[in-house]
PDB file of C-alpha atoms in Angstrom:
ATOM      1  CA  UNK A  78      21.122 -16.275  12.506  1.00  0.00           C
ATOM      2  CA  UNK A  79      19.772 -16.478  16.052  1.00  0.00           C
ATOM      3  CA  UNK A  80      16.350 -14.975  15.172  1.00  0.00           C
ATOM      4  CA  UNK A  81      13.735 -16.702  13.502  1.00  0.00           C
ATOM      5  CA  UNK A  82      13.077 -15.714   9.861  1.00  0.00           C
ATOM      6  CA  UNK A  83       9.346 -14.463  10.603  1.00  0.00           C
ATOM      7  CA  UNK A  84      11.141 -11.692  12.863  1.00  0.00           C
ATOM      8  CA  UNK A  85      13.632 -11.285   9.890  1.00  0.00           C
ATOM      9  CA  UNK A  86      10.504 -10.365   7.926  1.00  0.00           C
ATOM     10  CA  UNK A  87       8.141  -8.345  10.346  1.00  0.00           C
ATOM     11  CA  UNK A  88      11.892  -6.592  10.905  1.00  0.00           C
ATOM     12  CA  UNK A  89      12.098  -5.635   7.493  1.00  0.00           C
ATOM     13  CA  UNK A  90       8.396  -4.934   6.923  1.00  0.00           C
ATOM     14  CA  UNK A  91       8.952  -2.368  10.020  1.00  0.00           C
ATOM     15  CA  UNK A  92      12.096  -0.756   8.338  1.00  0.00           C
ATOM     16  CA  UNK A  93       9.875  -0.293   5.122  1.00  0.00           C
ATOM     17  CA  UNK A  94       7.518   1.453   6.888  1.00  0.00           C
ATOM     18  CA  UNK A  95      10.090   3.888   8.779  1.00  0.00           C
ATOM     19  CA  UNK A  96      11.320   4.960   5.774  1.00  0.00           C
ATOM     20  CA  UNK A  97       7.708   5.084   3.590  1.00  0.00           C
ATOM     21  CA  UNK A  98       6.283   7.024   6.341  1.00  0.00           C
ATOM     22  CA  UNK A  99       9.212   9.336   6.798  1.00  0.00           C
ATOM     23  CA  UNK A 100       8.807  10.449   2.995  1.00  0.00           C
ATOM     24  CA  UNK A 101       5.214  10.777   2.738  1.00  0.00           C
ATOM     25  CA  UNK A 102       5.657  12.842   6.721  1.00  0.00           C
ATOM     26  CA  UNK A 103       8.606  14.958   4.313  1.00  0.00           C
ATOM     27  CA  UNK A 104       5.739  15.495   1.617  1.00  0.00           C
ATOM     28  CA  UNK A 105       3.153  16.327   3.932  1.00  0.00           C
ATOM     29  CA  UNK A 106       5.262  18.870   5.636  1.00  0.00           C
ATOM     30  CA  UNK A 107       6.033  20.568   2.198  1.00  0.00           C
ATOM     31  CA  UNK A 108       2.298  20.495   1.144  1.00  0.00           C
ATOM     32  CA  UNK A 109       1.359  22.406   4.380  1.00  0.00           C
ATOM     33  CA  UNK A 110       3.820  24.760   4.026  1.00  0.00           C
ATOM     34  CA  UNK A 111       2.342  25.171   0.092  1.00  0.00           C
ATOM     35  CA  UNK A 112      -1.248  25.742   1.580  1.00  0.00           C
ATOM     36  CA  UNK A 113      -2.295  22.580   2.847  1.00  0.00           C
ATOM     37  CA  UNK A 114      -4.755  22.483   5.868  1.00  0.00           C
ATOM     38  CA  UNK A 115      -5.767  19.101   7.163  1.00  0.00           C
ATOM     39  CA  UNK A 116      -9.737  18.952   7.079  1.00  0.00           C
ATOM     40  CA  UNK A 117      -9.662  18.004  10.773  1.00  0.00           C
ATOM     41  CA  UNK A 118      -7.858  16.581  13.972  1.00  0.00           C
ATOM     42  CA  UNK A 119      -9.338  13.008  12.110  1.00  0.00           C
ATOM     43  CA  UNK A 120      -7.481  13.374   9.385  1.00  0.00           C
ATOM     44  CA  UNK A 121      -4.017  14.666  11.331  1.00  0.00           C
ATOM     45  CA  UNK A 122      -4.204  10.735  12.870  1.00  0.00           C
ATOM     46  CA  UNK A 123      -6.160   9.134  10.043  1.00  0.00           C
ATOM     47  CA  UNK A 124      -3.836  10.315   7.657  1.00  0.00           C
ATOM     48  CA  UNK A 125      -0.284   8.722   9.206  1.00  0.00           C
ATOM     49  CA  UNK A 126      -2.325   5.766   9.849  1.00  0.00           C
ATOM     50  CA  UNK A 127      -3.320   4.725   6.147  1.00  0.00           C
ATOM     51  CA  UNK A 128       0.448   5.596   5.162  1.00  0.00           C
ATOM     52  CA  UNK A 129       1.389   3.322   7.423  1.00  0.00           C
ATOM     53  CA  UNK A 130      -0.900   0.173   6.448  1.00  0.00           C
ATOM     54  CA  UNK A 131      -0.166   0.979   2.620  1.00  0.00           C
ATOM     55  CA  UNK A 132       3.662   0.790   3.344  1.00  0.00           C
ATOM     56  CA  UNK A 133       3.462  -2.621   5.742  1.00  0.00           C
ATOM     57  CA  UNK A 134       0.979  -4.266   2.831  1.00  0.00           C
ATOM     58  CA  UNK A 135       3.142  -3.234  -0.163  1.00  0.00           C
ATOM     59  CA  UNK A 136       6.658  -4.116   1.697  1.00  0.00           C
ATOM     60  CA  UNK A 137       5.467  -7.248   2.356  1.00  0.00           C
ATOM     61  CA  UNK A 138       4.154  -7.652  -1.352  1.00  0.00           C
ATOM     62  CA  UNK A 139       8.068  -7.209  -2.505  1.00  0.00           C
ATOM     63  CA  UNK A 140       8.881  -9.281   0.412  1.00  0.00           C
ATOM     64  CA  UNK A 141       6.154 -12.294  -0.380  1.00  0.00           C
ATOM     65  CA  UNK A 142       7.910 -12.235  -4.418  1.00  0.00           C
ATOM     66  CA  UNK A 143      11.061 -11.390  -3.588  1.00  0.00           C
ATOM     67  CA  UNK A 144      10.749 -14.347  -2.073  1.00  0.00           C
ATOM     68  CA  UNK A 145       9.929 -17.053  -4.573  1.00  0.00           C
ATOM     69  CA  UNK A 146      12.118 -15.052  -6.994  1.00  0.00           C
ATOM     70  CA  UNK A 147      15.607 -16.252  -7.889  1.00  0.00           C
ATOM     71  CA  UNK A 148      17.356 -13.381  -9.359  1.00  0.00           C
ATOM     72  CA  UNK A 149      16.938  -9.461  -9.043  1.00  0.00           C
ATOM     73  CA  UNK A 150      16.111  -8.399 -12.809  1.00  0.00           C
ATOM     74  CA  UNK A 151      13.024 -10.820 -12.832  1.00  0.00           C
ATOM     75  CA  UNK A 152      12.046  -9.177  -9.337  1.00  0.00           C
ATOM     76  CA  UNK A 153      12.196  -5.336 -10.733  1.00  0.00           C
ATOM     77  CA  UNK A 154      10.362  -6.199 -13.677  1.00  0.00           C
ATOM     78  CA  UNK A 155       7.842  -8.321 -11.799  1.00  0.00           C
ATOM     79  CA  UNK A 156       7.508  -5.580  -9.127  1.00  0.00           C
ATOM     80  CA  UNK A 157       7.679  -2.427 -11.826  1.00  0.00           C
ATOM     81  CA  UNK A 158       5.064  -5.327 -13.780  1.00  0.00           C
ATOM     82  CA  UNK A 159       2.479  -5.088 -10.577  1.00  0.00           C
ATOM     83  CA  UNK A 160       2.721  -1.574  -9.084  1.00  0.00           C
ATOM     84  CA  UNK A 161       2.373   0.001 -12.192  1.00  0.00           C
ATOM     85  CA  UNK A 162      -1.172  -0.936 -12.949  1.00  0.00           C
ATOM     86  CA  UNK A 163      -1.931  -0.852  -8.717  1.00  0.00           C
ATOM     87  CA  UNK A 164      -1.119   2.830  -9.068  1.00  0.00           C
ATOM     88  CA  UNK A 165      -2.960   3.472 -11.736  1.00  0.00           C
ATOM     89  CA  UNK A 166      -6.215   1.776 -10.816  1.00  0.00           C
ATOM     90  CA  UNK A 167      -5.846   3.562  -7.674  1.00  0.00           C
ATOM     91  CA  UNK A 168      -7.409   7.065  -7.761  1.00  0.00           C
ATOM     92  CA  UNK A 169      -4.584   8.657  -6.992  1.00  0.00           C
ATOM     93  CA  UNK A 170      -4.050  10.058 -10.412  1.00  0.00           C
ATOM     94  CA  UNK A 171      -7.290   9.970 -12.578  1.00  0.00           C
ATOM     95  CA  UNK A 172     -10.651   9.686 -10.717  1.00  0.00           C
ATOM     96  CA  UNK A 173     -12.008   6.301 -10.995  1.00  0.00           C
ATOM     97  CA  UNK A 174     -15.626   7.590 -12.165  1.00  0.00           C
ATOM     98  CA  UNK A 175     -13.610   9.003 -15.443  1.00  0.00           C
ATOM     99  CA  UNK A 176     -12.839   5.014 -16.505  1.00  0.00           C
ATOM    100  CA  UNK A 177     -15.190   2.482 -18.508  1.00  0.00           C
ATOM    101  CA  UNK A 178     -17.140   0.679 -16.018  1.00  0.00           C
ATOM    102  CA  UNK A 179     -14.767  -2.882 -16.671  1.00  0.00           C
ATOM    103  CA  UNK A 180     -11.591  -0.799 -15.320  1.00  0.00           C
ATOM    104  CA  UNK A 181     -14.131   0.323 -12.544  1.00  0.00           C
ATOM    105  CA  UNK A 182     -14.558  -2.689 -11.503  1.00  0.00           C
ATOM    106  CA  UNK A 183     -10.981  -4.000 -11.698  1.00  0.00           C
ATOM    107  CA  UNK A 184     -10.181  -0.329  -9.655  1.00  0.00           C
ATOM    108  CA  UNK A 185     -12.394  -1.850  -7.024  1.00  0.00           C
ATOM    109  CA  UNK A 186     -10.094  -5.227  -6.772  1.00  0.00           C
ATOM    110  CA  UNK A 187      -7.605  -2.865  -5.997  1.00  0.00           C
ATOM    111  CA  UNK A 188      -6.224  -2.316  -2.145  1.00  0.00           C
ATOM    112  CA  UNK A 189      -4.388   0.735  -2.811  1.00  0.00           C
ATOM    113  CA  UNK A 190      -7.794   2.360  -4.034  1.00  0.00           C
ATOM    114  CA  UNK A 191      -8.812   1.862  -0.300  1.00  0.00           C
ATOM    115  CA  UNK A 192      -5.480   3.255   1.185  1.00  0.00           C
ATOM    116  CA  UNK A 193      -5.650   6.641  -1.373  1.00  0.00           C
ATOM    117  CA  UNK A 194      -9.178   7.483  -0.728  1.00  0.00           C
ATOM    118  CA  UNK A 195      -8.440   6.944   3.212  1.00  0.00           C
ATOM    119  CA  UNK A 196      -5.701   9.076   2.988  1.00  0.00           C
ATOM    120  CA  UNK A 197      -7.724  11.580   0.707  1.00  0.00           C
ATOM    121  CA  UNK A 198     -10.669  11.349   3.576  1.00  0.00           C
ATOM    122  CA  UNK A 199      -7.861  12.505   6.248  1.00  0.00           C
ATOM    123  CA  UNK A 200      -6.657  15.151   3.874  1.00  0.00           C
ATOM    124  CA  UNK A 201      -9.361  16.982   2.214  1.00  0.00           C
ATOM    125  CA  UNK A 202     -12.716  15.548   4.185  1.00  0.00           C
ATOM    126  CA  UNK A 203     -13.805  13.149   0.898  1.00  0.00           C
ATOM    127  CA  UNK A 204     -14.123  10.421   0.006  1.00  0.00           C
ATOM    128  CA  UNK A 205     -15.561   7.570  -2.130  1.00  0.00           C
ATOM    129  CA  UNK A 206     -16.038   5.173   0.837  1.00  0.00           C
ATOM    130  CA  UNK A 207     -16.604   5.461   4.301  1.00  0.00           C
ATOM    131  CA  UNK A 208     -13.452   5.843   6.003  1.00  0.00           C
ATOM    132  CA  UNK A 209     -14.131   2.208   7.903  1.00  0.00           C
ATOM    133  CA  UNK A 210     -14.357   0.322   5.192  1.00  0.00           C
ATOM    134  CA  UNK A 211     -10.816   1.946   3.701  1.00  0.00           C
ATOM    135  CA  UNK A 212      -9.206   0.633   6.759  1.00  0.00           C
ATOM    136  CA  UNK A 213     -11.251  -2.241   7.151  1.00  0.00           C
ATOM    137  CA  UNK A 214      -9.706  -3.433   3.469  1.00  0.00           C
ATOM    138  CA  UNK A 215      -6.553  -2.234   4.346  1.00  0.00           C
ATOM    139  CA  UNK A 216      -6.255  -4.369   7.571  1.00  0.00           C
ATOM    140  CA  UNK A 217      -7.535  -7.641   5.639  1.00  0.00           C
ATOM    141  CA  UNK A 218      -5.087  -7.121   2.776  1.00  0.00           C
ATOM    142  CA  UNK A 219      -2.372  -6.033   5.327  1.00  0.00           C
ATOM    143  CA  UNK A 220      -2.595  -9.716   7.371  1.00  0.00           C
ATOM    144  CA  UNK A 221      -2.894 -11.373   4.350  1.00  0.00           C
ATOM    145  CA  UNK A 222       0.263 -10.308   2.809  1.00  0.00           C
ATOM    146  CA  UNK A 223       2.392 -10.008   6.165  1.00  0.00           C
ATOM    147  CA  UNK A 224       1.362 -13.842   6.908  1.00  0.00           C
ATOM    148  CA  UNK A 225       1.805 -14.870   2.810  1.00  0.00           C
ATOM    149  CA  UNK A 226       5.311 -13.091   3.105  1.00  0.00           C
ATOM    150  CA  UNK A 227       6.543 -14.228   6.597  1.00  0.00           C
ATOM    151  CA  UNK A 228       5.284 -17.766   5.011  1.00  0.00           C
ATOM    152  CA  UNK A 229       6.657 -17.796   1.776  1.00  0.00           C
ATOM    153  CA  UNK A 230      10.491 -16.510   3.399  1.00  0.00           C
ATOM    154  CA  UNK A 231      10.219 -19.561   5.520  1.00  0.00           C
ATOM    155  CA  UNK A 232      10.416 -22.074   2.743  1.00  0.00           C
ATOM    156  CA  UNK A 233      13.413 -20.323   1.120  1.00  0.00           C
ATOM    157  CA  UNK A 234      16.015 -22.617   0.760  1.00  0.00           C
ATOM    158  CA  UNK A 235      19.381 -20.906   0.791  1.00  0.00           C
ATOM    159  CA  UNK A 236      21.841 -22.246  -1.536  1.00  0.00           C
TER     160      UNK A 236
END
């Protein structure tokens, strides 16, 4: 192809993002219309920004493994294998303060507990950290995994 393959990637990581941020935009248009009010103008831009940095870190997760994997089942179960636990330690289903303090701290580890309580700051007004460090965390994990994927798709050899 004419295009190198670290604009193959940041392509695809864009293309991820269009269509995460067009279904969480979909959900957020149904929650308003079920009673939803945004705690302020903050969170109406706050808000679309942390669904944005959750879906460019996370695309270019399956993007970094998909590329040092060699067949699809072994990806699916890998990425199924990963997110699971991500989502889980995330806050975004059971409050954090509710697990032993060893799960806490493993929680902590956790980037998507930095992108739900960012969004749940934009949404609602709380939060567990100060919005600036959410992002902060988010923008570190972000580079990392858009430079590990654009990396790792560079040494694929195609067969």
């Amino acid at each position: 192809a004419p295009v190198s393959r670290v604009a193959i990637v940041l392509g695809r990581t864009l293309g991820g993002m269009t269509t995460a941020f067009m279904q969480g935009f979909l959900f957020l248009v149904v929650a308003t219309g079920a009673g939803l009010r945004l705690h302020s103008f903050a969170g109406c831009v706050l808000t679309p920004l942390f669904m944005l940095m959750i879906a460019a870190a996370f695309v270019n997760v399956g993007i970094a493994l998909a590329s040092v994997m060699r067949d699809m089942q072994g990806f699916s179960l890998v990425m199924n294998f990963l997110m699971i636990p991500l989502f889980l330690l995330s806050g975004a289903m059971f409050p954090i303060e509710q697990f032993p303090r060893w799960v806490q701290l493993l929680a902590y580890a956790d980037p998507l507990l930095y992108g739900v309580d960012g969004m749940r700051f934009g949404l609602i007004g709380a939060s567990r950290f100060p919005p600036l460090v959410d992002f902060t965390v988010l923008v570190v994990f972000c580079s990392i995994m858009v430079s590990t994927s654009a990396y790792l798709f560079s040494q694929v050899e195609m067969d």
